[in-house]
Amino acid sequence: MKKKTAFFCQSCGYESSKWMGQCPACHEWNTMVEETVTKSSGSTNDRIKNSIDAPRVRPATLASIEMVSEDKITSGIGELDRVLGGGIVKGSMLLVGGDPGIGKSTLLLQVCRNVSGAGHEILYVSGEESLKQIKMRAVRLGDFTDNLKLVSETNLDTITDIIINTKPEMVVIDSIQTMFNETIQGAPGSVAQVRETTGVLLKIAKTLGISIFIIGHVTKEGAVAGPRVLEHMVDTVLYFEGDTKGAYRILRGVKNRFGSTDEIGVFEMNEQGLREVKNPSEFMLSGRPENASGSVVTCCMEGSRPLLVEIQALVCDTNFGFPRRQATGTDYNRVNLLMAVLEKRVGMRLSNSDAYVNIAGGMKINEPSLDLGIVMAVASSFRNRPIDESMICFGEVGLSGEVRAVSQVAQRVSEAERLGFKTVVLPEASLSSVKASDKIKLIGVKNLVDAMELI
Ligand code: TYD
Ligand code: MG
């Protein structure tokens, strides 16, 4: 074994032999930090020679591999199971990322409560809080059984020993950035530490069939320290997002080896911890203003689930020669582009107006079907005419001002119907993919000029 140092990008885990001001992989500045690495010595040739002496592994044919349906343990939280694709797979490794204070520890403690209540043995390892602090939190979350064991520890060797001796079915590591491995140089949270520690845990998960949840903090740049490295290694990556000051939280699947990735789970934080929001559309639309211009409801798809959201726009005269534009919850450049289309194709003089576009409720959405809603909201605010409250609209807008077809139209229409909307404005080309119903009126629009007549 030979000791050497290398420079690692703290944002994406890129490794380089020399220092650089900017990381060539993720283009972040000043993120390269020198860390000691222990590399096994020996050239590729030596390794090939050694492997010839090693016991042979025989490749298998697909037909010879036995099928076992993955054992899934339900987390007892419907919204989490949905994101996981049914439940927690035995022997899988899951990464839960998110900003500090968003509710990662709370969520996992609630999972521990449900899963240990169902008779499974769990070990909760906290490197951040003392046992007393965890107890204080747990008291607010309800009753726990003795199947849950807690330990406040950061030394990986000690943790490994405990896991091997007690053989729990599930382990929670809170958080990976506080754990350290004595054989690796470098402070806890450094790329080398995070990677090596995860590697050891991964081996435990796969060989002993223990499901391991790893909590990882997101740094200011929006990535868990050394996250790319972690994302490859684990089976499932979930990110918890939302405004820490607002009440609701969104759990988003980013990677999932056992299910689909674009499902989201919606939660609300209250005094008893996180509560599932079963009806996110209703939640997102609560508090909608009455008869206000610049407000329109649209329907976007989050995985297999349609979600109604309100788009708000405020257009006002600009005070300085240069108009101000702002987009909250959606793509700023897209908003600028749509306003240019409105100006050119509809003849709306927006170049002397400031415009602010906001997705109410704090959701972040970047789906093309949002275009028509943004355009309608901006036009409604510009003309100061409210849009019919019982109407929703969706559709992609092209550069010639045409309204283009979107996918999963039937689901969107039925969600609008379920929530009592009376009219749906949609691309004309999408009309054929949805059955007419007498409960809801469908208006197909070909281009923005058609759509503007509805305001
Ligand atoms: P926490 O799970 O500690 O966040 P993380 O582990 O992601 O850093 O969440 C902490 C926040 O949640 C804290 O601001 C208090 C709030 N909270 C509640 O509002 N209700 C509760 O029942 C609990 C346990 C926490
Ligand atoms: Mg925490």
Tab-separated table of C-alpha atoms and ligand atoms in Angstrom:
chain	number	residue	atom	x	y	z
A	1	MET	CA	0.000	0.000	0.000
A	2	LYS	CA	1.326	3.375	-0.995
A	3	LYS	CA	0.092	6.723	0.342
A	4	LYS	CA	-0.509	9.584	-2.030
A	5	THR	CA	-2.626	12.661	-2.253
A	6	ALA	CA	-5.003	13.844	-4.908
A	7	PHE	CA	-7.346	16.780	-5.377
A	8	PHE	CA	-11.055	16.104	-5.208
A	9	CYS	CA	-13.895	18.367	-6.215
A	10	GLN	CA	-16.097	18.678	-3.125
A	11	SER	CA	-19.100	19.251	-5.295
A	12	CYS	CA	-18.992	16.349	-7.742
A	13	GLY	CA	-16.164	14.083	-6.601
A	14	TYR	CA	-13.925	14.664	-9.655
A	15	GLU	CA	-10.375	13.511	-8.971
A	16	SER	CA	-7.297	15.252	-10.280
A	17	SER	CA	-3.587	14.936	-9.585
A	18	LYS	CA	-3.051	18.696	-9.545
A	19	TRP	CA	-4.938	21.652	-8.132
A	20	MET	CA	-7.273	23.556	-10.404
A	21	GLY	CA	-9.322	26.687	-9.837
A	22	GLN	CA	-12.305	25.322	-11.688
A	23	CYS	CA	-13.503	21.734	-11.709
A	24	PRO	CA	-13.484	20.494	-15.317
A	25	ALA	CA	-16.387	18.121	-14.610
A	26	CYS	CA	-18.989	20.310	-12.910
A	27	HIS	CA	-17.464	23.757	-13.623
A	28	GLU	CA	-17.660	24.852	-9.989
A	29	TRP	CA	-14.948	27.250	-8.833
A	30	ASN	CA	-12.694	26.720	-5.800
A	31	THR	CA	-13.994	23.282	-4.965
A	32	MET	CA	-10.768	21.269	-5.410
A	33	VAL	CA	-9.383	20.152	-2.045
A	34	GLU	CA	-6.315	18.013	-1.437
A	35	GLU	CA	-7.045	14.686	0.252
A	36	THR	CA	-4.923	11.668	1.049
A	37	VAL	CA	-5.853	8.548	-0.804
A	38	THR	CA	-4.659	5.016	-0.212
A	39	LYS	CA	-4.391	3.161	-3.448
A	40	SER	CA	-3.485	-0.458	-3.804
A	41	SER	CA	-0.139	-0.620	-5.536
A	42	GLY	CA	0.605	-2.640	-8.591
A	43	SER	CA	0.269	-2.046	-12.278
A	44	THR	CA	-2.569	-3.340	-14.419
A	45	ASN	CA	-0.293	-6.138	-15.592
A	46	ASP	CA	0.330	-7.320	-12.018
A	47	ARG	CA	-3.351	-7.298	-11.342
A	48	ILE	CA	-4.116	-9.389	-14.399
A	49	LYS	CA	-1.428	-11.873	-13.359
A	50	ASN	CA	-2.879	-12.052	-9.845
A	51	SER	CA	-6.351	-12.589	-11.129
A	52	ILE	CA	-5.228	-15.591	-13.167
A	53	ASP	CA	-4.341	-17.284	-9.901
A	54	ALA	CA	-7.574	-16.194	-8.267
A	55	PRO	CA	-10.513	-18.607	-8.119
A	56	ARG	CA	-12.497	-18.546	-11.329
A	57	VAL	CA	-15.916	-16.936	-11.522
A	58	ARG	CA	-18.052	-18.574	-14.130
A	59	PRO	CA	-20.368	-16.386	-16.246
A	60	ALA	CA	-23.993	-17.476	-16.111
A	61	THR	CA	-26.692	-17.559	-18.750
A	62	LEU	CA	-29.882	-15.653	-18.100
A	63	ALA	CA	-31.889	-18.867	-18.193
A	64	SER	CA	-29.816	-20.414	-15.425
A	65	ILE	CA	-30.436	-17.538	-13.008
A	66	GLU	CA	-33.220	-18.204	-10.565
A	67	MET	CA	-35.954	-15.589	-10.384
A	68	VAL	CA	-36.726	-14.311	-6.924
A	69	SER	CA	-39.291	-11.630	-6.504
A	70	GLU	CA	-37.700	-8.822	-4.510
A	71	ASP	CA	-38.814	-8.795	-0.925
A	72	LYS	CA	-40.231	-5.385	-0.246
A	73	ILE	CA	-40.909	-4.073	3.214
A	74	THR	CA	-43.564	-1.408	3.304
A	75	SER	CA	-42.387	1.791	4.976
A	76	GLY	CA	-45.885	2.401	6.304
A	77	ILE	CA	-45.892	5.760	4.533
A	78	GLY	CA	-47.855	5.582	1.292
A	79	GLU	CA	-46.170	8.552	-0.343
A	80	LEU	CA	-42.705	7.109	0.346
A	81	ASP	CA	-43.682	3.646	-0.904
A	82	ARG	CA	-44.918	5.232	-4.109
A	83	VAL	CA	-41.554	6.927	-4.715
A	84	LEU	CA	-39.708	3.716	-3.815
A	85	GLY	CA	-41.824	1.699	-6.224
A	86	GLY	CA	-43.718	-0.347	-3.629
A	87	GLY	CA	-41.482	-0.489	-0.576
A	88	ILE	CA	-37.977	-0.942	0.743
A	89	VAL	CA	-36.151	-3.714	-1.102
A	90	LYS	CA	-34.211	-6.124	1.111
A	91	GLY	CA	-30.461	-5.581	0.879
A	92	SER	CA	-30.793	-2.316	-0.986
A	93	MET	CA	-28.980	0.886	-0.280
A	94	LEU	CA	-30.912	4.141	-0.361
A	95	LEU	CA	-29.626	7.706	-0.282
A	96	VAL	CA	-31.899	10.414	1.078
A	97	GLY	CA	-30.533	13.856	0.260
A	98	GLY	CA	-31.779	17.309	1.105
A	99	ASP	CA	-31.026	20.657	2.695
A	100	PRO	CA	-30.336	20.729	6.430
A	101	GLY	CA	-33.572	21.100	8.375
A	102	ILE	CA	-35.837	19.867	5.597
A	103	GLY	CA	-36.954	16.823	7.598
A	104	LYS	CA	-34.745	13.902	6.564
A	105	SER	CA	-34.153	12.677	10.121
A	106	THR	CA	-37.839	13.106	10.915
A	107	LEU	CA	-38.926	11.116	7.859
A	108	LEU	CA	-36.575	8.259	8.590
A	109	LEU	CA	-37.471	8.141	12.257
A	110	GLN	CA	-41.105	7.841	11.176
A	111	VAL	CA	-40.138	5.024	8.795
A	112	CYS	CA	-38.294	3.360	11.709
A	113	ARG	CA	-41.401	3.677	13.866
A	114	ASN	CA	-43.637	2.012	11.251
A	115	VAL	CA	-41.208	-0.678	10.157
A	116	SER	CA	-40.114	-1.621	13.699
A	117	GLY	CA	-43.776	-1.572	14.722
A	118	ALA	CA	-44.383	-4.203	12.037
A	119	GLY	CA	-41.858	-6.477	13.757
A	120	HIS	CA	-38.608	-5.739	11.899
A	121	GLU	CA	-35.333	-5.121	13.723
A	122	ILE	CA	-33.824	-1.707	12.992
A	123	LEU	CA	-30.625	0.064	13.958
A	124	TYR	CA	-30.586	3.857	13.826
A	125	VAL	CA	-27.089	5.326	13.817
A	126	SER	CA	-26.898	9.032	14.443
A	127	GLY	CA	-23.673	10.934	14.090
A	128	GLU	CA	-25.404	14.268	14.482
A	129	GLU	CA	-27.612	14.015	17.509
A	130	SER	CA	-27.230	12.544	20.969
A	131	LEU	CA	-29.595	9.797	22.079
A	132	LYS	CA	-31.423	12.317	24.260
A	133	GLN	CA	-32.059	14.584	21.300
A	134	ILE	CA	-33.411	11.683	19.256
A	135	LYS	CA	-35.655	10.726	22.148
A	136	MET	CA	-37.065	14.263	22.263
A	137	ARG	CA	-37.945	14.060	18.603
A	138	ALA	CA	-39.310	10.528	18.868
A	139	VAL	CA	-41.686	11.488	21.670
A	140	ARG	CA	-43.422	13.876	19.299
A	141	LEU	CA	-43.717	11.220	16.604
A	142	GLY	CA	-45.578	8.610	18.658
A	143	ASP	CA	-44.940	5.230	20.244
A	144	PHE	CA	-41.912	3.132	19.359
A	145	THR	CA	-41.360	-0.563	19.998
A	146	ASP	CA	-38.165	-2.160	21.287
A	147	ASN	CA	-37.367	-3.449	17.808
A	148	LEU	CA	-35.688	-0.116	17.179
A	149	LYS	CA	-32.192	0.232	18.611
A	150	LEU	CA	-30.366	3.533	18.598
A	151	VAL	CA	-26.715	4.394	18.721
A	152	SER	CA	-24.928	7.720	18.610
A	153	GLU	CA	-21.637	6.947	16.903
A	154	THR	CA	-19.465	8.159	14.053
A	155	ASN	CA	-16.693	5.560	13.894
A	156	LEU	CA	-17.373	3.216	11.003
A	157	ASP	CA	-15.517	0.261	12.580
A	158	THR	CA	-17.675	0.408	15.703
A	159	ILE	CA	-20.824	0.695	13.588
A	160	THR	CA	-19.799	-2.244	11.405
A	161	ASP	CA	-19.208	-4.348	14.524
A	162	ILE	CA	-22.614	-3.481	15.920
A	163	ILE	CA	-24.338	-4.305	12.631
A	164	ILE	CA	-22.546	-7.636	12.272
A	165	ASN	CA	-23.280	-8.610	15.894
A	166	THR	CA	-26.918	-7.569	16.011
A	167	LYS	CA	-27.874	-8.289	12.350
A	168	PRO	CA	-30.779	-5.869	12.057
A	169	GLU	CA	-32.997	-5.936	8.946
A	170	MET	CA	-32.648	-2.244	8.345
A	171	VAL	CA	-30.024	0.369	9.229
A	172	VAL	CA	-30.284	4.162	9.051
A	173	ILE	CA	-27.075	6.196	8.855
A	174	ASP	CA	-27.699	9.835	9.812
A	175	SER	CA	-25.691	11.321	8.140
A	176	ILE	CA	-22.963	9.958	5.894
A	177	GLN	CA	-21.011	13.216	6.187
A	178	THR	CA	-20.428	12.666	9.899
A	179	MET	CA	-19.095	9.103	9.576
A	180	PHE	CA	-15.411	8.370	9.428
A	181	ASN	CA	-13.244	5.445	8.599
A	182	GLU	CA	-9.967	5.318	10.553
A	183	THR	CA	-8.052	3.700	7.714
A	184	ILE	CA	-8.784	6.643	5.427
A	185	GLN	CA	-7.113	9.969	5.910
A	186	GLY	CA	-9.160	13.087	5.688
A	187	ALA	CA	-11.873	14.757	7.700
A	188	PRO	CA	-15.406	13.342	7.909
A	189	GLY	CA	-17.415	14.629	4.950
A	190	SER	CA	-14.448	14.698	2.574
A	191	VAL	CA	-14.919	12.942	-0.736
A	192	ALA	CA	-12.544	10.106	0.156
A	193	GLN	CA	-14.248	9.473	3.521
A	194	VAL	CA	-17.766	9.620	2.151
A	195	ARG	CA	-16.895	7.289	-0.700
A	196	GLU	CA	-15.017	4.735	1.364
A	197	THR	CA	-17.613	4.690	4.129
A	198	THR	CA	-20.396	4.159	1.619
A	199	GLY	CA	-18.361	1.382	0.011
A	200	VAL	CA	-18.070	-0.481	3.313
A	201	LEU	CA	-21.785	-0.046	4.024
A	202	LEU	CA	-22.633	-1.207	0.520
A	203	LYS	CA	-20.734	-4.420	1.091
A	204	ILE	CA	-22.627	-4.980	4.340
A	205	ALA	CA	-25.957	-4.326	2.630
A	206	LYS	CA	-25.278	-6.740	-0.202
A	207	THR	CA	-23.656	-9.554	1.738
A	208	LEU	CA	-25.930	-9.555	4.794
A	209	GLY	CA	-29.111	-8.532	2.959
A	210	ILE	CA	-29.659	-5.489	5.164
A	211	SER	CA	-31.458	-2.457	3.756
A	212	ILE	CA	-29.411	0.642	4.520
A	213	PHE	CA	-30.715	4.201	4.383
A	214	ILE	CA	-28.019	6.848	4.106
A	215	ILE	CA	-28.832	10.455	4.852
A	216	GLY	CA	-26.747	13.001	2.978
A	217	HIS	CA	-26.779	16.748	3.312
A	218	VAL	CA	-26.938	18.867	0.247
A	219	THR	CA	-24.306	21.588	0.159
A	220	LYS	CA	-24.956	25.124	-1.013
A	221	GLU	CA	-24.253	24.163	-4.617
A	222	GLY	CA	-27.176	21.748	-4.497
A	223	ALA	CA	-25.217	18.522	-4.200
A	224	VAL	CA	-24.412	16.151	-1.364
A	225	ALA	CA	-20.653	16.331	-0.704
A	226	GLY	CA	-19.227	13.775	-3.061
A	227	PRO	CA	-22.717	13.015	-4.381
A	228	ARG	CA	-21.902	11.746	-7.848
A	229	VAL	CA	-19.734	9.092	-6.282
A	230	LEU	CA	-22.569	8.167	-3.921
A	231	GLU	CA	-25.259	8.280	-6.574
A	232	HIS	CA	-23.536	5.566	-8.635
A	233	MET	CA	-23.029	3.323	-5.663
A	234	VAL	CA	-26.492	3.242	-4.132
A	235	ASP	CA	-29.614	1.606	-5.568
A	236	THR	CA	-32.012	4.441	-4.933
A	237	VAL	CA	-31.540	8.191	-4.646
A	238	LEU	CA	-34.285	10.317	-3.142
A	239	TYR	CA	-34.147	14.072	-2.707
A	240	PHE	CA	-36.242	15.947	-0.239
A	241	GLU	CA	-37.042	19.429	-1.459
A	242	GLY	CA	-39.284	22.347	-0.662
A	243	ASP	CA	-39.055	25.519	1.305
A	244	THR	CA	-37.832	24.812	4.848
A	245	LYS	CA	-39.993	27.710	6.017
A	246	GLY	CA	-43.076	26.559	4.122
A	247	ALA	CA	-45.135	23.663	5.405
A	248	TYR	CA	-44.954	21.226	2.533
A	249	ARG	CA	-42.093	19.007	1.372
A	250	ILE	CA	-41.602	17.043	-1.806
A	251	LEU	CA	-39.745	13.762	-1.943
A	252	ARG	CA	-38.450	13.137	-5.427
A	253	GLY	CA	-37.010	9.909	-6.782
A	254	VAL	CA	-33.875	10.651	-8.838
A	255	LYS	CA	-32.624	7.132	-9.333
A	256	ASN	CA	-34.316	3.848	-8.587
A	257	ARG	CA	-33.104	0.397	-9.552
A	258	PHE	CA	-36.411	-1.104	-8.438
A	259	GLY	CA	-39.015	1.214	-9.887
A	260	SER	CA	-39.777	4.342	-11.828
A	261	THR	CA	-37.862	7.526	-11.064
A	262	ASP	CA	-40.208	10.338	-11.725
A	263	GLU	CA	-42.661	9.748	-8.915
A	264	ILE	CA	-42.952	12.335	-6.179
A	265	GLY	CA	-44.334	12.135	-2.669
A	266	VAL	CA	-45.863	15.176	-1.030
A	267	PHE	CA	-45.662	15.769	2.715
A	268	GLU	CA	-46.664	18.424	5.147
A	269	MET	CA	-44.600	19.190	8.263
A	270	ASN	CA	-46.551	19.742	11.465
A	271	GLU	CA	-46.014	19.251	15.203
A	272	GLN	CA	-46.378	15.476	14.908
A	273	GLY	CA	-43.767	15.222	12.189
A	274	LEU	CA	-44.410	14.683	8.498
A	275	ARG	CA	-47.936	14.011	7.335
A	276	GLU	CA	-48.714	12.625	3.895
A	277	VAL	CA	-50.622	14.843	1.514
A	278	LYS	CA	-52.817	12.393	-0.384
A	279	ASN	CA	-54.402	15.047	-2.563
A	280	PRO	CA	-51.599	17.355	-3.668
A	281	SER	CA	-53.728	19.179	-6.252
A	282	GLU	CA	-56.177	20.374	-3.613
A	283	PHE	CA	-53.253	21.330	-1.414
A	284	MET	CA	-51.534	23.304	-4.185
A	285	LEU	CA	-54.711	25.174	-5.081
A	286	SER	CA	-55.727	26.090	-1.547
A	287	GLY	CA	-55.758	29.832	-1.009
A	288	ARG	CA	-56.259	30.676	-4.680
A	289	PRO	CA	-57.318	34.306	-5.149
A	290	GLU	CA	-60.835	34.979	-6.439
A	291	ASN	CA	-61.415	36.933	-9.591
A	292	ALA	CA	-57.807	38.134	-9.855
A	293	SER	CA	-56.122	38.824	-13.145
A	294	GLY	CA	-52.893	37.005	-13.900
A	295	SER	CA	-53.900	33.756	-12.218
A	296	VAL	CA	-54.573	30.532	-14.074
A	297	VAL	CA	-54.604	26.843	-13.157
A	298	THR	CA	-52.640	24.353	-15.191
A	299	CYS	CA	-52.033	20.637	-14.978
A	300	CYS	CA	-48.568	19.092	-15.049
A	301	MET	CA	-47.580	15.445	-14.655
A	302	GLU	CA	-45.393	14.303	-11.770
A	303	GLY	CA	-44.616	10.704	-12.665
A	304	SER	CA	-47.885	8.897	-13.105
A	305	ARG	CA	-49.815	11.486	-11.177
A	306	PRO	CA	-51.412	14.653	-12.529
A	307	LEU	CA	-50.940	17.725	-10.393
A	308	LEU	CA	-52.917	20.935	-10.685
A	309	VAL	CA	-50.981	24.093	-9.889
A	310	GLU	CA	-51.732	27.766	-10.060
A	311	ILE	CA	-49.538	29.993	-12.201
A	312	GLN	CA	-49.461	33.648	-11.256
A	313	ALA	CA	-48.151	36.491	-13.340
A	314	LEU	CA	-47.794	40.154	-12.575
A	315	VAL	CA	-47.103	42.458	-15.498
A	316	CYS	CA	-46.606	46.147	-14.818
A	317	ASP	CA	-44.991	49.161	-16.461
A	318	THR	CA	-41.253	49.278	-16.174
A	319	ASN	CA	-39.761	52.218	-14.309
A	320	PHE	CA	-36.346	52.073	-15.862
A	321	GLY	CA	-35.576	51.626	-19.518
A	322	PHE	CA	-34.718	47.999	-18.969
A	323	PRO	CA	-37.663	45.675	-18.170
A	324	ARG	CA	-37.275	43.326	-15.218
A	325	ARG	CA	-38.307	39.703	-15.577
A	326	GLN	CA	-38.448	37.120	-12.839
A	327	ALA	CA	-39.529	33.485	-12.683
A	328	THR	CA	-40.045	31.586	-9.445
A	329	GLY	CA	-40.575	27.834	-9.655
A	330	THR	CA	-40.040	27.597	-13.371
A	331	ASP	CA	-37.376	28.256	-15.995
A	332	TYR	CA	-36.506	31.943	-16.325
A	333	ASN	CA	-35.333	31.591	-19.911
A	334	ARG	CA	-38.518	29.811	-20.881
A	335	VAL	CA	-40.590	32.680	-19.481
A	336	ASN	CA	-38.544	35.191	-21.496
A	337	LEU	CA	-38.967	33.102	-24.621
A	338	LEU	CA	-42.727	32.806	-24.161
A	339	MET	CA	-43.014	36.539	-23.668
A	340	ALA	CA	-41.105	37.097	-26.912
A	341	VAL	CA	-43.547	34.757	-28.674
A	342	LEU	CA	-46.491	36.720	-27.232
A	343	GLU	CA	-44.967	39.958	-28.435
A	344	LYS	CA	-44.231	38.759	-31.957
A	345	ARG	CA	-47.151	36.409	-32.682
A	346	VAL	CA	-49.973	38.076	-30.778
A	347	GLY	CA	-48.688	41.634	-31.000
A	348	MET	CA	-48.748	42.243	-27.258
A	349	ARG	CA	-46.374	45.112	-26.397
A	350	LEU	CA	-44.503	43.615	-23.476
A	351	SER	CA	-41.128	45.254	-24.049
A	352	ASN	CA	-42.001	48.138	-21.716
A	353	SER	CA	-43.310	45.884	-18.965
A	354	ASP	CA	-41.780	44.191	-15.982
A	355	ALA	CA	-43.061	40.656	-15.568
A	356	TYR	CA	-42.999	38.324	-12.572
A	357	VAL	CA	-44.128	34.718	-12.986
A	358	ASN	CA	-44.623	32.462	-10.000
A	359	ILE	CA	-45.770	28.886	-9.481
A	360	ALA	CA	-47.906	29.201	-6.360
A	361	GLY	CA	-47.152	26.784	-3.548
A	362	GLY	CA	-43.403	26.760	-4.177
A	363	MET	CA	-43.314	23.792	-6.569
A	364	LYS	CA	-40.485	23.668	-9.103
A	365	ILE	CA	-41.812	22.591	-12.491
A	366	ASN	CA	-40.091	22.510	-15.853
A	367	GLU	CA	-42.591	20.775	-18.074
A	368	PRO	CA	-43.407	22.078	-21.565
A	369	SER	CA	-47.144	21.652	-20.916
A	370	LEU	CA	-46.847	24.601	-18.541
A	371	ASP	CA	-46.226	26.997	-21.484
A	372	LEU	CA	-49.829	27.741	-22.302
A	373	GLY	CA	-50.586	28.494	-18.653
A	374	ILE	CA	-47.655	30.910	-18.398
A	375	VAL	CA	-48.724	32.693	-21.575
A	376	MET	CA	-52.353	32.930	-20.422
A	377	ALA	CA	-51.350	34.246	-17.002
A	378	VAL	CA	-49.060	36.902	-18.502
A	379	ALA	CA	-51.695	37.974	-21.032
A	380	SER	CA	-54.396	38.076	-18.360
A	381	SER	CA	-52.290	40.300	-16.143
A	382	PHE	CA	-51.225	42.502	-19.058
A	383	ARG	CA	-54.846	43.096	-20.127
A	384	ASN	CA	-55.962	43.163	-16.503
A	385	ARG	CA	-58.754	40.707	-17.210
A	386	PRO	CA	-59.304	37.730	-14.923
A	387	ILE	CA	-59.535	34.248	-16.411
A	388	ASP	CA	-62.607	32.104	-15.722
A	389	GLU	CA	-61.913	30.403	-12.374
A	390	SER	CA	-63.445	27.102	-13.401
A	391	MET	CA	-61.054	26.758	-16.340
A	392	ILE	CA	-57.675	25.057	-16.578
A	393	CYS	CA	-55.301	25.102	-19.535
A	394	PHE	CA	-52.225	23.206	-20.627
A	395	GLY	CA	-50.185	22.834	-23.810
A	396	GLU	CA	-46.734	23.393	-25.207
A	397	VAL	CA	-46.154	26.642	-27.091
A	398	GLY	CA	-43.867	26.702	-30.114
A	399	LEU	CA	-41.895	29.629	-31.511
A	400	SER	CA	-44.474	30.338	-34.228
A	401	GLY	CA	-47.102	30.716	-31.552
A	402	GLU	CA	-48.615	27.308	-32.258
A	403	VAL	CA	-50.004	25.244	-29.363
A	404	ARG	CA	-48.553	21.741	-29.560
A	405	ALA	CA	-49.830	18.420	-28.290
A	406	VAL	CA	-48.752	17.065	-24.888
A	407	SER	CA	-48.832	13.569	-23.399
A	408	GLN	CA	-51.216	11.950	-20.895
A	409	VAL	CA	-54.096	14.235	-21.763
A	410	ALA	CA	-56.833	11.951	-20.435
A	411	GLN	CA	-55.305	11.840	-16.925
A	412	ARG	CA	-54.987	15.617	-16.843
A	413	VAL	CA	-58.578	16.134	-17.918
A	414	SER	CA	-59.943	13.665	-15.386
A	415	GLU	CA	-57.971	15.305	-12.571
A	416	ALA	CA	-59.501	18.664	-13.530
A	417	GLU	CA	-62.926	17.047	-13.588
A	418	ARG	CA	-62.352	15.443	-10.191
A	419	LEU	CA	-61.585	18.816	-8.655
A	420	GLY	CA	-64.706	20.387	-10.110
A	421	PHE	CA	-63.304	22.386	-13.015
A	422	LYS	CA	-65.772	23.010	-15.846
A	423	THR	CA	-63.588	23.856	-18.840
A	424	VAL	CA	-60.249	22.583	-20.132
A	425	VAL	CA	-58.280	24.494	-22.745
A	426	LEU	CA	-55.909	22.133	-24.491
A	427	PRO	CA	-54.000	21.779	-27.771
A	428	GLU	CA	-56.341	21.004	-30.650
A	429	ALA	CA	-54.096	18.115	-31.671
A	430	SER	CA	-54.660	16.504	-28.250
A	431	LEU	CA	-58.461	16.552	-28.522
A	432	SER	CA	-58.504	13.166	-30.243
A	433	SER	CA	-56.780	11.464	-27.291
A	434	VAL	CA	-59.499	12.269	-24.783
A	435	LYS	CA	-63.141	11.186	-24.686
A	436	ALA	CA	-65.742	13.920	-24.601
A	437	SER	CA	-67.764	14.036	-21.394
A	438	ASP	CA	-70.813	16.106	-20.538
A	439	LYS	CA	-69.333	17.100	-17.170
A	440	ILE	CA	-66.423	19.050	-18.588
A	441	LYS	CA	-66.093	21.217	-21.686
A	442	LEU	CA	-63.010	20.771	-23.857
A	443	ILE	CA	-61.765	23.683	-25.940
A	444	GLY	CA	-59.043	22.875	-28.447
A	445	VAL	CA	-56.744	25.732	-29.469
A	446	LYS	CA	-54.409	25.717	-32.459
A	447	ASN	CA	-52.373	28.796	-31.682
A	448	LEU	CA	-51.960	31.651	-29.235
A	449	VAL	CA	-54.327	33.932	-31.161
A	450	ASP	CA	-57.138	31.373	-30.534
A	451	ALA	CA	-56.144	31.125	-26.896
A	452	MET	CA	-56.176	34.896	-26.376
A	453	GLU	CA	-59.839	35.023	-27.350
A	454	LEU	CA	-60.624	33.140	-24.154
A	455	ILE	CA	-59.339	35.971	-21.968
B	1	TYD	P1	-34.984	17.334	10.622
B	1	TYD	O1	-35.632	16.041	10.371
B	1	TYD	O2	-34.110	17.462	11.828
B	1	TYD	O3	-34.174	17.823	9.361
B	1	TYD	P2	-32.841	17.217	8.696
B	1	TYD	O4	-32.572	15.922	9.340
B	1	TYD	O5	-33.215	17.134	7.253
B	1	TYD	O6	-31.780	18.226	8.918
B	1	TYD	O7	-36.151	18.404	10.634
B	1	TYD	C1	-36.055	19.465	11.447
B	1	TYD	C2	-37.172	20.436	11.246
B	1	TYD	O8	-38.460	19.850	11.303
B	1	TYD	C3	-37.073	21.398	12.373
B	1	TYD	O9	-37.005	22.691	11.825
B	1	TYD	C4	-38.290	21.178	13.193
B	1	TYD	C5	-39.247	20.521	12.271
B	1	TYD	N1	-40.143	19.545	12.946
B	1	TYD	C6	-41.494	19.831	13.042
B	1	TYD	O10	-41.965	20.868	12.579
B	1	TYD	N2	-42.330	18.908	13.634
B	1	TYD	C7	-41.869	17.734	14.151
B	1	TYD	O11	-42.649	16.937	14.694
B	1	TYD	C8	-40.464	17.464	14.056
B	1	TYD	C9	-39.900	16.200	14.610
B	1	TYD	C10	-39.648	18.382	13.439
B	2	MG	MG	-31.001	15.441	10.592
